[in-house]
PDB file of C-alpha atoms and ligand atoms in Angstrom:
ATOM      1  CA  UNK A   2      11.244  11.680   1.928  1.00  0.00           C
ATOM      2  CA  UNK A   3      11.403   7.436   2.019  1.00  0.00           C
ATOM      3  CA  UNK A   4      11.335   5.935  -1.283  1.00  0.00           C
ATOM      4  CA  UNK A   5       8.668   4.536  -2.803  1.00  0.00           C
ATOM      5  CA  UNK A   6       9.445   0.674  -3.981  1.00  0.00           C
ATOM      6  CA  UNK A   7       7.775  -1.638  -5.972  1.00  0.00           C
ATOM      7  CA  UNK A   8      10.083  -5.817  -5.783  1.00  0.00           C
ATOM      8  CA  UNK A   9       9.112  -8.297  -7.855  1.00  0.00           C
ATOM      9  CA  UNK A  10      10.465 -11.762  -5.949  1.00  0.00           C
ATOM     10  CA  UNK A  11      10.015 -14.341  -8.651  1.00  0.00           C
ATOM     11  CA  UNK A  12      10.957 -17.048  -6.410  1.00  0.00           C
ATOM     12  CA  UNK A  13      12.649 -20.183  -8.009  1.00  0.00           C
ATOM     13  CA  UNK A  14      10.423 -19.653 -11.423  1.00  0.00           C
ATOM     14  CA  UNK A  15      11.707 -19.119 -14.618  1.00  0.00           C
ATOM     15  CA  UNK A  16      14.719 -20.451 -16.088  1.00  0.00           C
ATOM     16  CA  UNK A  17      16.716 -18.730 -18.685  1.00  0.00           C
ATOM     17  CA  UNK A  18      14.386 -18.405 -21.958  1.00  0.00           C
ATOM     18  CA  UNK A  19      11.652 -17.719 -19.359  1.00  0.00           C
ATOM     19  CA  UNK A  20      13.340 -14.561 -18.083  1.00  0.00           C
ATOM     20  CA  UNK A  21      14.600 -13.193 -21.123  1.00  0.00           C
ATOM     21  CA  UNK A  22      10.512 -13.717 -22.113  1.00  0.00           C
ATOM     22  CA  UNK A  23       8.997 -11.710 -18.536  1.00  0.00           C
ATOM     23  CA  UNK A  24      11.976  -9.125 -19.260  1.00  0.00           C
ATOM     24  CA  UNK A  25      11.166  -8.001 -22.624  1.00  0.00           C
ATOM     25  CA  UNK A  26       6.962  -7.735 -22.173  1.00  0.00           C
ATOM     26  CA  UNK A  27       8.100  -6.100 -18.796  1.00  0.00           C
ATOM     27  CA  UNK A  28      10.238  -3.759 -21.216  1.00  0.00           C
ATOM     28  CA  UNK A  29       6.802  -3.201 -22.826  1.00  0.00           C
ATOM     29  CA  UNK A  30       4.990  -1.871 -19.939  1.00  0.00           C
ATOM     30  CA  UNK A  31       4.702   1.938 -19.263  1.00  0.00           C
ATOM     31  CA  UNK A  32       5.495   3.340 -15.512  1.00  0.00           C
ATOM     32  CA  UNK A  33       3.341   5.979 -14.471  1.00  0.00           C
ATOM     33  CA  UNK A  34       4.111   6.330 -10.614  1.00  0.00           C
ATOM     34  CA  UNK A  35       7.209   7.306  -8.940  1.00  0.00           C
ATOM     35  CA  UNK A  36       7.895   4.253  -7.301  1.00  0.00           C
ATOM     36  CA  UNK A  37      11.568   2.863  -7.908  1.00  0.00           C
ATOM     37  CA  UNK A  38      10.973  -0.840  -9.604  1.00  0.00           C
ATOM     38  CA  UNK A  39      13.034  -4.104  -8.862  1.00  0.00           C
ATOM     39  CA  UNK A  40      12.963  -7.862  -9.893  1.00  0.00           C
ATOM     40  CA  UNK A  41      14.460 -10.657  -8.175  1.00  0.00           C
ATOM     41  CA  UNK A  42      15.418 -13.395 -10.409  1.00  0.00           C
ATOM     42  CA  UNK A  43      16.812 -16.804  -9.703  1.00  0.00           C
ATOM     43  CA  UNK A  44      20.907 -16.635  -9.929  1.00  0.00           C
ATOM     44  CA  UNK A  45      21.153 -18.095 -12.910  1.00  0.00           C
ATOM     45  CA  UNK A  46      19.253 -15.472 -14.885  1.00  0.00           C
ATOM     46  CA  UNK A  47      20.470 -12.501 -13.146  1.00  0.00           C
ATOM     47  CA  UNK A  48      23.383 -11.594 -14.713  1.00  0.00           C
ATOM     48  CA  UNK A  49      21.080 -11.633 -18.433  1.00  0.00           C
ATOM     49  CA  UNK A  50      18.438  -9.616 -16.549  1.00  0.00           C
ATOM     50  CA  UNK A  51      20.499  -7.037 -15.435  1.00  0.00           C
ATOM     51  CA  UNK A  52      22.385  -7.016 -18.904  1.00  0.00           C
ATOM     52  CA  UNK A  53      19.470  -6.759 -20.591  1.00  0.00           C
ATOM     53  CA  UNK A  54      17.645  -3.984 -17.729  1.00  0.00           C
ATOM     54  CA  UNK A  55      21.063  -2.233 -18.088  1.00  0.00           C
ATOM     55  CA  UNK A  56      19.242   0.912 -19.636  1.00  0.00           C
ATOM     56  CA  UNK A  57      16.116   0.681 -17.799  1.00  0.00           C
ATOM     57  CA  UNK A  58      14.982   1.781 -14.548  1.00  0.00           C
ATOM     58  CA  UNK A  59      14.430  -2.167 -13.375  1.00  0.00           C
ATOM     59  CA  UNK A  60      16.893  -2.580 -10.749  1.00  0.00           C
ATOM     60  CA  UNK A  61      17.837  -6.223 -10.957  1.00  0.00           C
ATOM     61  CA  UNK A  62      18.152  -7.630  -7.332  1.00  0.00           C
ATOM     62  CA  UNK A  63      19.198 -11.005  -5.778  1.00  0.00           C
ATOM     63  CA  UNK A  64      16.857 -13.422  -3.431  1.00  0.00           C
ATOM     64  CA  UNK A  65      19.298 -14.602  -1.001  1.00  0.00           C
ATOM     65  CA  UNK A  66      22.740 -14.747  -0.557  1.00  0.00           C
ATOM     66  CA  UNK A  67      25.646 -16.163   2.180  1.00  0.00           C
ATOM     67  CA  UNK A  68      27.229 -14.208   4.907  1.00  0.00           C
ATOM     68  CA  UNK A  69      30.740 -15.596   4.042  1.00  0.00           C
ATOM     69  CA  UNK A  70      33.257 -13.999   1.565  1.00  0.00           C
ATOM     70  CA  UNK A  71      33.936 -17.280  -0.207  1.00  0.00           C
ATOM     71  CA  UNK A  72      35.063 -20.495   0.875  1.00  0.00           C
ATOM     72  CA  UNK A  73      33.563 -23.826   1.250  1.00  0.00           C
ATOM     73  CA  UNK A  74      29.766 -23.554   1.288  1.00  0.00           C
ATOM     74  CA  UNK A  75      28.908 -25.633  -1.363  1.00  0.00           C
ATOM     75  CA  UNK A  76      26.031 -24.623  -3.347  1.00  0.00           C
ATOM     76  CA  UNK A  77      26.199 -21.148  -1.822  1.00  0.00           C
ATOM     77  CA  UNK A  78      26.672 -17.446  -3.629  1.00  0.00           C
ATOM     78  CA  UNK A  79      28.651 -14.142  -1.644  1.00  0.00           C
ATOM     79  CA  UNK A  80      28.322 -10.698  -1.857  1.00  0.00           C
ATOM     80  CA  UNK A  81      30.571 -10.020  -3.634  1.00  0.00           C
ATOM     81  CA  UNK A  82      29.644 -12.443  -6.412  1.00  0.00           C
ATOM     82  CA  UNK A  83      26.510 -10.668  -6.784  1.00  0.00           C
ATOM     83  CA  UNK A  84      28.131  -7.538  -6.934  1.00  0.00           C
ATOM     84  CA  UNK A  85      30.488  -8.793  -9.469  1.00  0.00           C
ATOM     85  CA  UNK A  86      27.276  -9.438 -11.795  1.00  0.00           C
ATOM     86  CA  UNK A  87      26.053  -5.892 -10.953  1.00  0.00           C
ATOM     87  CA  UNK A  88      23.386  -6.698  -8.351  1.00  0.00           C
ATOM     88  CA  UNK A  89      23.610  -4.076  -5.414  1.00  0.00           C
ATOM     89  CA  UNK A  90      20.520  -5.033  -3.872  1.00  0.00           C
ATOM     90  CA  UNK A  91      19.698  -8.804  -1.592  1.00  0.00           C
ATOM     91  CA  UNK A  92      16.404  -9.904  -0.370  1.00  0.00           C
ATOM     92  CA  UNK A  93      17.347 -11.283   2.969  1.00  0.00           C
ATOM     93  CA  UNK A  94      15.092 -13.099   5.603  1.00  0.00           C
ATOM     94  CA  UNK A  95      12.186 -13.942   3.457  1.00  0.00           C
ATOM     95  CA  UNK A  96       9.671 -16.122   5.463  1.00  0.00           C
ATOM     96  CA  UNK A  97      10.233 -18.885   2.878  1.00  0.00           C
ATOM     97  CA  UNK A  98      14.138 -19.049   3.700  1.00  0.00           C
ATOM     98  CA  UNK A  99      13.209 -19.045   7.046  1.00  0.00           C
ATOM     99  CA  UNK A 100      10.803 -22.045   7.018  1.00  0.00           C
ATOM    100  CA  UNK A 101      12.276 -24.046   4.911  1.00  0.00           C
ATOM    101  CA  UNK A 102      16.122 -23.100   4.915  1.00  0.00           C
ATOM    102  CA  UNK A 103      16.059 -22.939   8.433  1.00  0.00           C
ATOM    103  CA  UNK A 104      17.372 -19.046   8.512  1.00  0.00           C
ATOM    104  CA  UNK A 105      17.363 -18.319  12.225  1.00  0.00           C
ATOM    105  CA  UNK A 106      17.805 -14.123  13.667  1.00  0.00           C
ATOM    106  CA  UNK A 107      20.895 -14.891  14.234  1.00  0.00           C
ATOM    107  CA  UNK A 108      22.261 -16.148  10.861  1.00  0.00           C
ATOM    108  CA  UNK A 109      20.175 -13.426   9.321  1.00  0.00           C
ATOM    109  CA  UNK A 110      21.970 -10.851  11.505  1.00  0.00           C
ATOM    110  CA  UNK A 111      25.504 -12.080   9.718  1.00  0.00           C
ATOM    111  CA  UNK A 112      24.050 -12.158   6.342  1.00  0.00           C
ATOM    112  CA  UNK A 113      22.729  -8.262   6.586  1.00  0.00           C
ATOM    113  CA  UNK A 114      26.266  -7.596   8.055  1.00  0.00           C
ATOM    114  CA  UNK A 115      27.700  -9.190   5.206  1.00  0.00           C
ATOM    115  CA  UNK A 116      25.737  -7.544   2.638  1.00  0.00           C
ATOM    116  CA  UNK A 117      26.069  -3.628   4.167  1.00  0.00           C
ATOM    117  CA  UNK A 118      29.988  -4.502   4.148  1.00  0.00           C
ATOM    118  CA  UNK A 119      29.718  -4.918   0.436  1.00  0.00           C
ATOM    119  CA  UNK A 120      27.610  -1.820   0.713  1.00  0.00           C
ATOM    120  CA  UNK A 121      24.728  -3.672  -0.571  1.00  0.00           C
ATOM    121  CA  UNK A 122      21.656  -2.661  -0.021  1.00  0.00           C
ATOM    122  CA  UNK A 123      18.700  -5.060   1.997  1.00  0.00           C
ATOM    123  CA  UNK A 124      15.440  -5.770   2.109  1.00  0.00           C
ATOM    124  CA  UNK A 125      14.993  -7.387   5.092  1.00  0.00           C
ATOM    125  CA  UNK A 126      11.732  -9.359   5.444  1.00  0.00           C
ATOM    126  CA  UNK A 127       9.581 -10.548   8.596  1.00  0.00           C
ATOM    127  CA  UNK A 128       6.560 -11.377   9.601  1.00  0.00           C
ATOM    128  CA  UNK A 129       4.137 -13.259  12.193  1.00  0.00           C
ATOM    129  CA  UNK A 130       2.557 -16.942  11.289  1.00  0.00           C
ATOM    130  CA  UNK A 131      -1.311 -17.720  11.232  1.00  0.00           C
ATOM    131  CA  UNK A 132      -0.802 -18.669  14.893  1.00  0.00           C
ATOM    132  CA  UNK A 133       1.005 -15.609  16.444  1.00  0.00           C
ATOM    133  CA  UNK A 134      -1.900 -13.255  14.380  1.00  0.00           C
ATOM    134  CA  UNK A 135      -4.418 -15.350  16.221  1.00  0.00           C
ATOM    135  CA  UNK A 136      -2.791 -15.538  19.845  1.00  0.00           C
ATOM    136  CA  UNK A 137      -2.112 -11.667  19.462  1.00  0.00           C
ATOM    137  CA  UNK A 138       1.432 -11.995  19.713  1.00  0.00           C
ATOM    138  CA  UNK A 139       2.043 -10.755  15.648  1.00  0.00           C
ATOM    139  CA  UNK A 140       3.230  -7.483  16.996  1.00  0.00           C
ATOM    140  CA  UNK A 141       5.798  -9.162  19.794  1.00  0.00           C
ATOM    141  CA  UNK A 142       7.139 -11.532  17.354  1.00  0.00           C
ATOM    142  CA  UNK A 143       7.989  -9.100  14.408  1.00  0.00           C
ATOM    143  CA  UNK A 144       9.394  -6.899  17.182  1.00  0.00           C
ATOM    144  CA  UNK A 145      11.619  -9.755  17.923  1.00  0.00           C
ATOM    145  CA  UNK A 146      12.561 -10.646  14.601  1.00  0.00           C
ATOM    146  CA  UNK A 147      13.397  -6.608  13.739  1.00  0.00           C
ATOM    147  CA  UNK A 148      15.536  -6.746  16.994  1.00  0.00           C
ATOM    148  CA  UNK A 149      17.453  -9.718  16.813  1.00  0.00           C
ATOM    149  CA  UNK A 150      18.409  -9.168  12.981  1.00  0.00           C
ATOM    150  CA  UNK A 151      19.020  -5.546  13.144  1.00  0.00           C
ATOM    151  CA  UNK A 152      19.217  -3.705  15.847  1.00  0.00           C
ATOM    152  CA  UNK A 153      23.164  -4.308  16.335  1.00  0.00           C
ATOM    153  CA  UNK A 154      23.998  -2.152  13.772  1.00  0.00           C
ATOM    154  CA  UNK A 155      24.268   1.518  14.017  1.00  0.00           C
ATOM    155  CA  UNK A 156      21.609   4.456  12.625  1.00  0.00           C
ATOM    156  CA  UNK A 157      23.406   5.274   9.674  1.00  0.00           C
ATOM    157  CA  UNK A 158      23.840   1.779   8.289  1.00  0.00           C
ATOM    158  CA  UNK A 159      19.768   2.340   7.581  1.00  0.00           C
ATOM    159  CA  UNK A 160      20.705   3.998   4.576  1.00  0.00           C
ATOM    160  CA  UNK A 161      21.119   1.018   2.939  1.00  0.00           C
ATOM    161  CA  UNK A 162      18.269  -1.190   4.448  1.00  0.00           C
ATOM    162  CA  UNK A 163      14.694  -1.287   3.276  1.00  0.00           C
ATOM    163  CA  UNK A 164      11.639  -3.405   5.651  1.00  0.00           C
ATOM    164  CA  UNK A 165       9.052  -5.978   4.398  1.00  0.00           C
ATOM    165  CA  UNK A 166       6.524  -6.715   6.593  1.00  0.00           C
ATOM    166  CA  UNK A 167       5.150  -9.917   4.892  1.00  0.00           C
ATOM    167  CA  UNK A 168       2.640 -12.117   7.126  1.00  0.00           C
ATOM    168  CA  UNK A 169       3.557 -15.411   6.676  1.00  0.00           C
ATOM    169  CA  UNK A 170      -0.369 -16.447   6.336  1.00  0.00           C
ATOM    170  CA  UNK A 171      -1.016 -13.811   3.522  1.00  0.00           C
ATOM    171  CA  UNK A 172       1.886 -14.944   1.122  1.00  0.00           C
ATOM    172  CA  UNK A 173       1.138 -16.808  -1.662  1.00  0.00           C
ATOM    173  CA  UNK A 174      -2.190 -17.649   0.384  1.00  0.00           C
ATOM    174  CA  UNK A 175      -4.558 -15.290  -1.889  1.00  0.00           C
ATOM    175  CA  UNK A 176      -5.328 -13.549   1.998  1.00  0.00           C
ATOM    176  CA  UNK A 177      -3.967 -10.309   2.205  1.00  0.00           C
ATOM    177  CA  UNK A 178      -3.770  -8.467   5.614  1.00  0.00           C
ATOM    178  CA  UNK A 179      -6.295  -5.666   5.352  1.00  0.00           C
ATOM    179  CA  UNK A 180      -5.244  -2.107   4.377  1.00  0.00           C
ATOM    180  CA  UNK A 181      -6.138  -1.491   8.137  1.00  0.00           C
ATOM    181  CA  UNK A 182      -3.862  -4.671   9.311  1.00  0.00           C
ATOM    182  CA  UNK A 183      -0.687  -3.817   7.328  1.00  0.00           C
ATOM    183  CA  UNK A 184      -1.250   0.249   8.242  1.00  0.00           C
ATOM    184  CA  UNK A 185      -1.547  -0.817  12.216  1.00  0.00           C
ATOM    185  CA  UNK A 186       1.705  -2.841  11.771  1.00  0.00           C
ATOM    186  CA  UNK A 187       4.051  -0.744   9.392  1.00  0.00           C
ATOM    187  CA  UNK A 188       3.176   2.046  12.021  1.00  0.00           C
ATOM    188  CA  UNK A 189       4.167  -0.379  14.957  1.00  0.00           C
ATOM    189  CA  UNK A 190       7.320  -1.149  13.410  1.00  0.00           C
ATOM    190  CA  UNK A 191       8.119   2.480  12.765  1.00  0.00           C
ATOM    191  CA  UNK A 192       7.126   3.290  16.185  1.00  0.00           C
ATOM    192  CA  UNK A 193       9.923   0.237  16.753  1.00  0.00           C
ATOM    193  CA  UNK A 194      12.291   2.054  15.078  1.00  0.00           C
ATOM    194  CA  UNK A 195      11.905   5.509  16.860  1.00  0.00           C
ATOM    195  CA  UNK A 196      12.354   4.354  20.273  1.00  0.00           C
ATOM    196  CA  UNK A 197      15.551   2.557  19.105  1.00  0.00           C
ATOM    197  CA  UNK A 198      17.392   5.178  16.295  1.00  0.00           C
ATOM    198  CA  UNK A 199      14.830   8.170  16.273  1.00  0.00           C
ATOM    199  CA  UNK A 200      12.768  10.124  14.144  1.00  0.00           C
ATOM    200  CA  UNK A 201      14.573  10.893  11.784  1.00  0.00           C
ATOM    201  CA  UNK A 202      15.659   7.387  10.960  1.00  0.00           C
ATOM    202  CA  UNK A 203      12.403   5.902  11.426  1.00  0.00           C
ATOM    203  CA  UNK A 204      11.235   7.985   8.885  1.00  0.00           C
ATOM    204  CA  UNK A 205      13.572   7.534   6.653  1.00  0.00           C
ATOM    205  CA  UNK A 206      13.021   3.891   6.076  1.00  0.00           C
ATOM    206  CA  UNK A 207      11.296   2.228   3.488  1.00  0.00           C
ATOM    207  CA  UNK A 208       8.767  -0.464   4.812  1.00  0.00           C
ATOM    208  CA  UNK A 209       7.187  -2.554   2.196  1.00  0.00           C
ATOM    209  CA  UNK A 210       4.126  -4.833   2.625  1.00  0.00           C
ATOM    210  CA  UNK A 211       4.569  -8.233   0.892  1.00  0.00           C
ATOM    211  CA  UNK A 212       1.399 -11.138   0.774  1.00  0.00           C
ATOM    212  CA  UNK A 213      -0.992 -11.754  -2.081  1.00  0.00           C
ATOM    213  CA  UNK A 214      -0.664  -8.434  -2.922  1.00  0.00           C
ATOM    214  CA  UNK A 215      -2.695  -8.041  -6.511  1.00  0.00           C
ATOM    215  CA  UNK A 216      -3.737  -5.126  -8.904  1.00  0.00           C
ATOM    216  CA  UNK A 217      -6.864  -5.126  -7.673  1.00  0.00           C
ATOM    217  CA  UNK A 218      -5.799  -4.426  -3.921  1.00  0.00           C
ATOM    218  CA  UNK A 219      -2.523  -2.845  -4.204  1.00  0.00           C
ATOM    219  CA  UNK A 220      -4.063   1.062  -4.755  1.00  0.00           C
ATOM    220  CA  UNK A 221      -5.521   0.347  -1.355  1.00  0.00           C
ATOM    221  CA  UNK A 222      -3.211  -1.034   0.560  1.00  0.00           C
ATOM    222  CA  UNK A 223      -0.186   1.599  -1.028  1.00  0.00           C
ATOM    223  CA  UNK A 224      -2.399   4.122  -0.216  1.00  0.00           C
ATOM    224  CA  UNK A 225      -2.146   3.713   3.850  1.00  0.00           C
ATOM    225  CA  UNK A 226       0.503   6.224   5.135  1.00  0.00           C
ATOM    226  CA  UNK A 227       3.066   4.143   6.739  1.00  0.00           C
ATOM    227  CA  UNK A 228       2.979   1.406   3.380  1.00  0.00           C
ATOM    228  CA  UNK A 229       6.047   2.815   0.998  1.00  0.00           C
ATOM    229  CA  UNK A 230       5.455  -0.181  -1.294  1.00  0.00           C
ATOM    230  CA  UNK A 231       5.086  -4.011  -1.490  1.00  0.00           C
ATOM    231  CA  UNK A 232       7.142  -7.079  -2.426  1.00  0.00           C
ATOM    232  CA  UNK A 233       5.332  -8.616  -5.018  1.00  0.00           C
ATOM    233  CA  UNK A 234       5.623 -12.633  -6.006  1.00  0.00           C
ATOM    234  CA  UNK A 235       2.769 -14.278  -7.913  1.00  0.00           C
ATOM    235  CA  UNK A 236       1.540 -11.432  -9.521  1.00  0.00           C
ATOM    236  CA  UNK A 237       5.235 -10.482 -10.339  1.00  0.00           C
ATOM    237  CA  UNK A 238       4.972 -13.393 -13.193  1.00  0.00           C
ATOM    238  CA  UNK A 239       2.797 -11.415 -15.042  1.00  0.00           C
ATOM    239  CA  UNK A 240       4.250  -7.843 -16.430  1.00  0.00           C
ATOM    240  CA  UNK A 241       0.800  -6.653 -17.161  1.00  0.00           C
ATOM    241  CA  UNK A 242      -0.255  -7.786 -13.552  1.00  0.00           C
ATOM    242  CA  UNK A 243       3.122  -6.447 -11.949  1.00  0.00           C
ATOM    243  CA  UNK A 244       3.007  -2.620 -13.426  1.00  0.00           C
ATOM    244  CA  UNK A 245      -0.828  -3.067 -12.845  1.00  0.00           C
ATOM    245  CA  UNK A 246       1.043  -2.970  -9.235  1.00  0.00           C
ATOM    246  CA  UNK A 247       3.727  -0.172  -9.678  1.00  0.00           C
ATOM    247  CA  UNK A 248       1.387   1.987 -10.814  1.00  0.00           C
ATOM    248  CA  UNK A 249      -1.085   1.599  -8.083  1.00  0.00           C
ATOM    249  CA  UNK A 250       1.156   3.911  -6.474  1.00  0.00           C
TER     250      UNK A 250
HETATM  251  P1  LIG B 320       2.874 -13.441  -2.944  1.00  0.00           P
HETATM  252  O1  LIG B 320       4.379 -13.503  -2.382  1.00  0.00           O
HETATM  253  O2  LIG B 320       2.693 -12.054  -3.530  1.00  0.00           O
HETATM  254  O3  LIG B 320       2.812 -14.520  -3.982  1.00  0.00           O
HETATM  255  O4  LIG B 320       1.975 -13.675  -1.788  1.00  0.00           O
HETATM  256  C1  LIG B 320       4.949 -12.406  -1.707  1.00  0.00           C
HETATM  257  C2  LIG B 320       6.339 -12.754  -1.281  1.00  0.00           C
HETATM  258  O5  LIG B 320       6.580 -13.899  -0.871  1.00  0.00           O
HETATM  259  O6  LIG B 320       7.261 -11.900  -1.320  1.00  0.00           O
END
C-alpha cells in the first residue's frame, strides 16, 4: 500500500516567532485521517520546528537543498546539514526553484542523487506551464522532466522518493487542475513509471498533487484513485485551514 501524505511548503514565510506561533495552534489541531503529515519551514526555523514536533507525528522537512557535501557554495545548505538538524526529508524541484533559481533536469538529477546518498528521502516536484496545458504538450513535458531527473537511478532507490505533480498555472494561482485533470495525469505518470521500473514500483510510489489546493477542494481531489495526497502552500499558513486538508483524506 503507498502512503498517504499530506506537505505543508511554507515557502520563505515566517521567521522565527512566526513558526514557533503556526507550530503550537498546529499542535492544537486533531488528525483524523491516516495520512502521514509534514511541514517545510524556511532553514532558519527548522531546527526549532523539529525540536519542538519532536513528539508529534509532524515530520519536519526541508525546501531545498545543494547537491554538494560542503565546500564553497556560498549561501548554500548540504545534506548532511539537514540531517544533522534531524530533517530526513527535501523538497526538491519545486516549480518555483525552477523558475526563478534556474534549477535545470540536470542539476535536479545531482541534487536527488545527493539526497538518496544521505538516505534522505524526496519529494520531487514537476509540472507543465499555462502554455504546455494549452498546446497539449503537459503530458510530454512532465514525462520529460520525470525522465531526465530520475530515471538514472535504479527501482529500489524509489523507496525513498515521493512525486508532486504541481501545474505550474494552478500554484498559488487560486486555479486548481480539476479532480478529473490531476486523476488523468497522476495515472499518466504512473503509467510512466510502469513501462520504466514495473508494477510493482509504480505502485508503490506516492504521487502528490500540489496547486491551490484548499479545504474546500481537497476531499475531491484526494478522493481520485491515483492522488495519494497534496503539497499544500497557502493554505499551509493556516493550521485550521491545513488539517481542514489532512483530514480531507
Ligand atoms: P499553493 O502552493 O497551494 O499556494 O498553490 C503549492 C505549492 O507551491 O507547493
Amino acid at each position: 500500500m503507498r502512503k498517504y501524505i499530506v506537505a505543508g511548503n511554507w515557502k520563505m514565510n515566517n521567521d522565527l516567532p512566526q513558526t514557533e506561533v503556526l507550530i503550537s495552534n498546529l499542535k492544537k489541531q486533531t488528525q483524523n485521517s491516516n495520512a502521514e503529515v509534514m511541514i517545510a519551514p524556511t532553514y532558519t526555523s527548522l531546527w526549532h520546528a523539529f525540536e519542538a514536533l519532536r513528539q508529534s507525528n509532524v515530520e519536519v522537512i526541508a525546501q531545498n537543498m545543494h547537491f554538494a557535501e560542503n565546500g564553497a557554495y556560498t549561501g548554500e545548505v548540504s545534506a548532511a546539514m539537514l540531517k544533522s538538524v534531524g530533517i530526513k526529508t527535501v523538497i526538491l524541484g519545486h516549480s518555483e526553484r525552477r523558475a526563478y533559481f534556474n534549477e535545470t533536469d540536470e542539476l535536479l538529477a545531482k541534487k536527488v542523487n545527493a539526497a538518496l546518498d544521505h538516505n534522505m528521502r524526496v519529494i520531487f516536484c514537476f509540472g507543465e506551464e499555462l502554455a504546455d496545458r494549452k498546446s497539449g504538450n503537459h503530458q510530454q513535458v512532465v514525462e520529460t522532466q520525470i525522465i531526465k531527473a530520475l530515471f538514472h537511478l535504479e527501482a529500489a532507490a524509489f523507496g525513498n522518493i515521493v512525486l508532486a505533480y504541481e501545474p505550474v498555472w494552478a500554484i498559488g494561482t487560486g486555479e486548481t487542475a480539476s479532480p478529473e485533470q490531476a486523476q488523468d495525469m497522476h495515472a499518466f505518470i504512473r503509467k510512466t513509471l510502469v513501462r520504466k521500473y514495473g508494477n510493482d514500483v509504480a505502485n508503490s510510489v506516492s504521487i502528490l498533487y500540489g496547486g491551490s489546493v484548499k479545504p474546500n477542494n481537497a476531499k475531491e481531489i484526494f478522493s481520485k484513485p491515483d492522488v495519494d495526497g497534496g503539497l499544500i502552500g497557502g493554505a499551509a499558513l493556516n493550521a485550521e485551514d491545513f488539517y481542514a486538508i489532512v483530514n480531507a483524506f
